[in-house]
Amino acid sequence: MNTKHLTSTSPDQTEAIAADIGRRLKGGEAIELISDLGGGKTTFVRGLARGMGSHDRVSSPTFTVSKVYQAGERQLNHFDFYRLHEGGMVAHELAEAISDPHCVVVVEWAEVVHDLLPAERTMRLHILRTGEDSRALTLEYPPELAYLAEAL
Ligand code: ADP
Ligand code: MG
């Protein structure tokens, strides 16, 4: 597992870092986002979608659990399992998206669906709030996903 530490001092910077990653996504990858509420997970997804070339509006899927953003022939599947104790039907949708090479899957609060995320295709981002506008970002990724992060 590789590790990369970055800092962000604004929501725009978090989005820009995510957009850099988004531009490199090929499809078939999964990204797990870990932080407290308000850490910046959804902000990060907004940048990811932009980097992938999507013009769709990104907002928190908390009450709908999953959302899909179109990005040309690819799509970004955004899941948020906040407060869910089991993946339920949405876990099937997640498994389907993960097996589709045109899909990139990004998951907030993934604990209940951990077993579905393939280790060799999953990047994990921890966001730690270090101040009002500052965040410490830690990326963990397998060597197979080095192309996403090595130039950051
Ligand atoms: P989460 O999805 O983790 O609950 P959101 O992305 O919805 O978090 O909210 C993050 C909040 O923190 C937003 O109000 C955003 O403007 C604010 N914020 C302040 N500084 C940053 C930063 N450096 N990166 C990301 N968000 C930030
Ligand atoms: Mg969120």
XYZ file of N, CA and C and ligand atoms in Angstrom:
484
model
N 0.844 -1.206 0.000
C 0.000 0.000 0.000
C 0.877 1.253 0.000
N 0.586 2.208 -0.869
C 1.314 3.485 -0.895
C 0.518 4.534 -0.136
N 1.233 5.533 0.358
C 0.573 6.604 1.106
C 1.051 7.951 0.599
N 0.119 8.891 0.520
C 0.473 10.249 0.103
C -0.236 11.236 1.011
N 0.507 12.224 1.524
C -0.081 13.242 2.410
C -0.160 14.568 1.671
N -1.342 15.192 1.721
C -1.536 16.495 1.090
C -2.258 17.390 2.081
N -2.148 18.703 1.892
C -2.974 19.585 2.710
C -3.809 20.459 1.802
N -4.981 20.819 2.291
C -5.865 21.715 1.566
C -6.231 22.850 2.514
N -6.254 24.068 1.978
C -6.596 25.212 2.836
C -7.901 25.877 2.407
N -8.623 25.245 1.476
C -9.924 25.795 1.056
C -10.737 24.709 0.350
N -12.052 24.880 0.302
C -12.875 23.925 -0.459
C -12.439 23.871 -1.921
N -12.074 25.022 -2.492
C -11.639 25.044 -3.894
C -10.392 24.186 -4.087
N -9.492 24.227 -3.110
C -8.266 23.434 -3.262
C -8.577 21.941 -3.165
N -9.490 21.586 -2.274
C -9.890 20.179 -2.177
C -10.501 19.718 -3.502
N -11.339 20.586 -4.079
C -11.938 20.252 -5.376
C -10.881 20.119 -6.462
N -9.873 20.990 -6.428
C -8.824 20.958 -7.459
C -7.997 19.673 -7.356
N -7.685 19.257 -6.143
C -6.937 18.004 -5.950
C -7.766 16.838 -6.486
N -9.052 16.859 -6.161
C -9.949 15.790 -6.622
C -10.063 15.793 -8.146
N -10.103 16.992 -8.736
C -10.223 17.088 -10.195
C -8.978 16.507 -10.868
N -7.813 16.725 -10.251
C -6.564 16.135 -10.772
C -6.673 14.608 -10.807
N -7.217 14.058 -9.745
C -7.403 12.602 -9.695
C -8.461 12.190 -10.725
N -9.538 12.970 -10.777
C -10.633 12.669 -11.697
C -10.176 12.594 -13.151
N -9.245 13.470 -13.518
C -8.739 13.466 -14.894
C -7.981 12.185 -15.220
N -7.438 11.528 -14.202
C -6.639 10.317 -14.440
C -7.449 9.024 -14.335
N -8.671 9.131 -13.855
C -9.477 7.916 -13.687
C -9.794 7.293 -15.041
N -9.679 5.995 -15.123
C -9.928 5.290 -16.386
C -11.306 4.633 -16.411
N -11.850 4.363 -15.234
C -13.039 3.534 -15.100
C -12.619 2.239 -14.434
N -13.469 1.718 -13.586
C -13.146 0.482 -12.878
C -12.528 0.698 -11.509
N -12.224 1.966 -11.163
C -11.643 2.222 -9.845
C -12.735 2.501 -8.800
N -12.365 2.280 -7.545
C -13.249 2.651 -6.434
C -12.475 3.572 -5.494
N -13.171 4.540 -4.928
C -12.548 5.457 -3.968
C -13.416 5.488 -2.722
N -12.795 5.206 -1.592
C -13.514 5.253 -0.315
C -13.128 6.530 0.413
N -14.117 7.288 0.870
C -13.865 8.562 1.538
C -14.186 8.444 3.024
N -13.224 8.838 3.850
C -13.386 8.695 5.289
C -13.126 10.035 5.972
N -14.132 10.549 6.670
C -13.943 11.753 7.491
C -15.164 11.918 8.360
N -15.062 12.830 9.320
C -16.248 13.208 10.078
C -17.188 13.982 9.161
N -18.405 14.189 9.638
C -19.377 15.008 8.921
C -18.778 16.406 8.706
N -18.889 16.937 7.497
C -18.342 18.265 7.222
C -16.856 18.257 6.909
N -16.284 17.083 6.785
C -14.851 16.989 6.485
C -14.521 17.449 5.076
N -15.433 17.170 4.158
C -15.195 17.581 2.772
C -15.330 16.452 1.771
N -15.991 15.361 2.156
C -16.125 14.218 1.250
C -16.925 14.592 0.004
N -18.071 15.232 0.223
C -18.909 15.584 -0.924
C -18.233 16.658 -1.781
N -17.513 17.564 -1.121
C -16.737 18.575 -1.847
C -15.725 17.891 -2.762
N -15.080 16.847 -2.249
C -14.113 16.086 -3.030
C -14.787 15.423 -4.245
N -15.967 14.873 -4.040
C -16.675 14.206 -5.144
C -17.021 15.209 -6.252
N -17.334 16.446 -5.842
C -17.636 17.499 -6.824
C -16.421 17.701 -7.755
N -15.230 17.720 -7.170
C -14.014 17.867 -7.972
C -13.748 16.651 -8.848
N -13.996 15.482 -8.288
C -13.801 14.239 -9.059
C -14.651 14.265 -10.323
N -15.941 14.608 -10.142
C -16.879 14.623 -11.275
C -16.411 15.630 -12.319
N -15.995 16.796 -11.854
C -15.513 17.838 -12.781
C -14.292 17.330 -13.552
N -13.361 16.715 -12.831
C -12.143 16.198 -13.474
C -12.448 15.120 -14.505
N -13.519 14.366 -14.263
C -13.907 13.322 -15.222
C -14.634 13.906 -16.429
N -14.932 15.205 -16.356
C -15.586 15.860 -17.483
C -17.093 15.931 -17.350
N -17.611 15.656 -16.153
C -19.060 15.708 -15.963
C -19.525 17.132 -15.686
N -20.686 17.483 -16.224
C -21.276 18.790 -15.936
C -22.436 18.646 -14.957
N -22.646 17.430 -14.466
C -23.765 17.208 -13.556
C -23.518 17.863 -12.198
N -24.601 18.233 -11.544
C -24.509 18.865 -10.241
C -24.302 17.795 -9.167
N -23.312 17.996 -8.331
C -23.023 17.045 -7.259
C -23.515 17.609 -5.941
N -24.362 16.835 -5.263
C -24.773 17.231 -3.916
C -24.760 15.973 -3.069
N -24.929 16.150 -1.778
C -24.842 14.996 -0.890
C -25.959 14.002 -1.180
N -25.623 12.747 -1.386
C -26.671 11.758 -1.651
C -27.236 11.158 -0.364
N -27.012 11.788 0.781
C -27.360 11.167 2.058
C -28.782 10.601 2.089
N -29.751 11.320 1.548
C -31.122 10.835 1.661
C -31.553 9.948 0.501
N -30.706 9.872 -0.513
C -31.049 9.023 -1.648
C -30.091 7.840 -1.729
N -29.005 7.872 -0.945
C -27.984 6.833 -0.853
C -27.093 6.740 -2.091
N -27.671 6.821 -3.283
C -26.781 6.741 -4.438
C -27.179 7.726 -5.525
N -26.174 8.198 -6.240
C -26.394 9.114 -7.361
C -25.439 8.742 -8.480
N -25.839 9.054 -9.702
C -24.991 8.773 -10.859
C -24.756 10.065 -11.624
N -23.490 10.359 -11.923
C -23.140 11.526 -12.728
C -22.548 11.030 -14.037
N -23.035 11.564 -15.139
C -22.528 11.156 -16.447
C -21.273 11.930 -16.797
N -20.305 11.221 -17.360
C -19.054 11.855 -17.793
C -18.660 11.216 -19.116
N -19.255 11.699 -20.200
C -18.996 11.097 -21.501
C -19.487 9.666 -21.504
N -18.610 8.749 -21.900
C -19.048 7.342 -21.923
C -18.823 6.663 -20.575
N -18.270 7.417 -19.637
C -18.092 6.857 -18.296
C -19.117 7.454 -17.355
N -19.195 6.881 -16.182
C -20.040 7.497 -15.169
C -19.419 7.374 -13.796
N -19.808 8.317 -12.950
C -19.354 8.315 -11.564
C -20.550 7.932 -10.699
N -20.409 6.829 -9.992
C -21.469 6.360 -9.101
C -21.103 6.758 -7.676
N -21.913 7.625 -7.105
C -21.636 8.219 -5.787
C -22.585 7.606 -4.751
N -22.004 6.913 -3.772
C -22.802 6.270 -2.725
C -22.500 6.898 -1.374
N -23.505 6.988 -0.528
C -23.321 7.510 0.827
C -24.151 6.651 1.775
N -23.461 5.840 2.576
C -24.160 4.914 3.474
C -24.281 5.460 4.891
N -24.214 6.790 5.019
C -24.318 7.411 6.343
C -25.571 6.920 7.086
N -25.364 6.454 8.291
C -26.448 5.990 9.169
C -27.111 4.691 8.735
N -26.636 4.056 7.670
C -27.227 2.768 7.301
C -26.480 1.656 8.028
N -27.214 0.690 8.517
C -26.575 -0.405 9.249
C -26.292 -1.597 8.350
N -26.887 -1.582 7.193
C -26.567 -2.605 6.200
C -26.746 -2.008 4.809
N -26.043 -2.595 3.859
C -26.072 -2.041 2.508
C -27.414 -2.217 1.815
N -28.147 -3.269 2.172
C -29.459 -3.524 1.586
C -29.411 -3.603 0.068
N -30.489 -3.126 -0.558
C -30.584 -3.172 -2.018
C -29.474 -2.366 -2.680
N -29.067 -1.296 -2.021
C -28.062 -0.417 -2.625
C -26.724 -1.139 -2.765
N -26.496 -2.133 -1.900
C -25.266 -2.923 -2.003
C -25.210 -3.658 -3.340
N -26.370 -4.084 -3.841
C -26.413 -4.751 -5.155
C -26.036 -3.769 -6.260
N -26.564 -2.559 -6.135
C -26.251 -1.514 -7.105
C -24.748 -1.213 -7.071
N -24.196 -1.179 -5.863
C -22.760 -0.927 -5.705
C -21.939 -2.039 -6.358
N -22.317 -3.281 -6.095
C -21.584 -4.427 -6.654
C -21.623 -4.392 -8.178
N -22.763 -4.009 -8.724
C -22.906 -3.926 -10.175
C -21.995 -2.844 -10.752
N -21.988 -1.687 -10.100
C -21.154 -0.576 -10.574
C -19.680 -0.958 -10.512
N -19.291 -1.671 -9.463
C -17.891 -2.057 -9.303
C -17.451 -3.033 -10.389
N -18.361 -3.817 -10.881
C -17.985 -4.788 -11.915
C -18.092 -4.199 -13.327
N -18.480 -2.933 -13.433
C -18.615 -2.292 -14.740
C -17.407 -1.396 -15.003
N -16.602 -1.723 -16.026
C -15.376 -0.949 -16.288
C -15.623 0.491 -16.741
N -16.868 0.839 -17.060
C -17.168 2.227 -17.418
C -17.474 3.078 -16.185
N -17.591 2.427 -15.057
C -17.994 3.135 -13.833
C -16.806 3.398 -12.923
N -16.821 4.568 -12.325
C -15.962 4.848 -11.181
C -16.903 4.932 -9.991
N -16.513 4.273 -8.903
C -17.370 4.231 -7.725
C -16.725 5.032 -6.602
N -17.483 5.930 -6.002
C -16.965 6.659 -4.849
C -17.950 6.485 -3.698
N -17.447 6.144 -2.525
C -18.318 5.763 -1.411
C -17.985 6.540 -0.143
N -18.998 7.211 0.413
C -18.875 7.834 1.728
C -19.479 6.877 2.757
N -18.874 6.803 3.928
C -19.343 5.926 5.006
C -19.501 4.486 4.511
N -18.383 3.904 4.078
C -18.416 2.611 3.390
C -18.369 1.393 4.320
N -18.331 1.618 5.641
C -18.139 0.488 6.559
C -19.034 -0.704 6.251
N -20.315 -0.438 5.979
C -21.253 -1.546 5.817
C -21.088 -2.305 4.491
N -20.290 -1.741 3.598
C -20.102 -2.420 2.299
C -18.628 -2.697 2.006
N -17.811 -2.642 3.055
C -16.373 -2.817 2.903
C -15.988 -4.042 2.075
N -16.667 -5.140 2.331
C -16.317 -6.397 1.677
C -16.477 -6.336 0.163
N -17.263 -5.361 -0.317
C -17.519 -5.273 -1.757
C -16.440 -4.494 -2.504
N -15.582 -3.786 -1.776
C -14.585 -2.944 -2.434
C -13.309 -3.750 -2.703
N -12.933 -3.925 -3.978
C -11.758 -4.734 -4.312
C -10.463 -3.995 -3.956
N -9.644 -4.598 -3.086
C -8.454 -3.919 -2.552
C -7.513 -3.412 -3.641
N -7.363 -4.203 -4.724
C -6.375 -3.821 -5.745
C -6.885 -2.723 -6.673
N -8.146 -2.314 -6.473
C -8.706 -1.227 -7.293
C -9.305 -0.123 -6.439
N -9.009 -0.135 -5.147
C -9.625 0.845 -4.250
C -8.599 1.792 -3.640
N -8.854 3.087 -3.813
C -8.057 4.118 -3.160
C -8.858 4.597 -1.950
N -8.147 4.859 -0.868
C -8.832 5.323 0.334
C -8.341 6.729 0.663
N -9.266 7.623 0.905
C -8.893 8.992 1.285
C -9.422 9.295 2.682
N -8.514 9.645 3.579
C -8.888 10.118 4.911
C -8.778 11.634 4.904
N -9.835 12.300 5.352
C -9.792 13.766 5.460
C -9.911 14.131 6.939
N -8.933 14.875 7.418
C -8.944 15.300 8.823
C -9.084 16.811 8.872
N -10.078 17.280 9.613
C -10.280 18.722 9.752
C -9.232 19.249 10.726
N -8.358 20.131 10.251
C -7.290 20.659 11.104
C -7.523 22.127 11.430
N -8.617 22.705 10.932
C -8.965 24.100 11.184
C -10.224 24.400 10.408
N -10.726 25.630 10.557
C -11.959 26.020 9.877
C -11.920 25.644 8.376
N -10.852 26.046 7.702
C -10.741 25.805 6.261
C -9.599 24.868 5.887
N -8.936 24.308 6.855
C -7.782 23.459 6.509
C -8.087 21.984 6.755
N -7.562 21.182 5.874
C -7.787 19.738 5.931
C -6.481 19.007 5.621
N -6.206 17.950 6.374
C -5.095 17.062 6.061
C -5.664 15.874 5.293
N -5.148 15.655 4.090
C -5.643 14.561 3.242
C -4.605 13.450 3.211
N -5.017 12.246 3.468
C -4.114 11.097 3.356
C -4.701 10.104 2.369
N -3.946 9.858 1.310
C -4.371 8.900 0.292
C -3.638 7.585 0.517
N -4.355 6.504 0.514
C -3.754 5.163 0.591
C -4.216 4.397 -0.640
N -3.264 3.799 -1.345
C -3.645 3.122 -2.587
C -2.673 1.997 -2.894
N -3.162 0.980 -3.560
C -2.305 -0.138 -3.952
C -1.440 0.283 -5.135
N -0.342 -0.415 -5.402
C 0.536 -0.059 -6.525
C -0.211 0.002 -7.849
N -1.266 -0.778 -7.997
C -2.057 -0.786 -9.244
C -2.683 0.581 -9.533
N -2.873 1.406 -8.480
C -3.527 2.710 -8.672
C -2.546 3.870 -8.545
N -1.261 3.584 -8.652
C -0.250 4.642 -8.498
C -0.458 5.765 -9.519
N -0.986 5.437 -10.709
C -1.200 6.462 -11.740
C -2.164 7.558 -11.304
N -2.967 7.306 -10.291
C -3.922 8.314 -9.827
C -3.270 9.378 -8.961
N -2.220 9.008 -8.269
C -1.713 9.891 -7.212
C -0.264 10.292 -7.347
N 0.497 9.623 -8.198
C 1.953 9.860 -8.133
C 2.329 11.283 -8.532
N 1.521 11.942 -9.368
C 1.883 13.293 -9.822
C 1.291 14.398 -8.945
N 0.568 14.048 -7.918
C -0.077 15.076 -7.076
C 0.947 15.831 -6.245
P -18.896 15.742 4.100
O -19.430 15.208 2.820
O -17.607 15.106 4.524
O -19.909 15.753 5.205
P -19.021 18.336 2.768
O -18.130 18.311 1.576
O -20.475 18.179 2.566
O -18.471 17.268 3.849
O -18.789 19.699 3.570
C -17.526 20.224 3.836
C -17.716 21.621 4.403
O -16.463 22.138 4.861
C -18.246 22.571 3.347
O -19.099 23.507 3.969
C -16.967 23.262 2.861
O -17.204 24.555 2.359
C -16.167 23.337 4.160
N -14.707 23.392 3.964
C -13.896 24.347 4.496
N -12.621 24.153 4.167
C -12.593 23.032 3.381
C -11.529 22.348 2.717
N -10.243 22.723 2.796
N -11.874 21.247 2.012
C -13.152 20.823 1.934
N -14.197 21.438 2.545
C -13.922 22.557 3.257
Mg -21.163 14.068 2.373
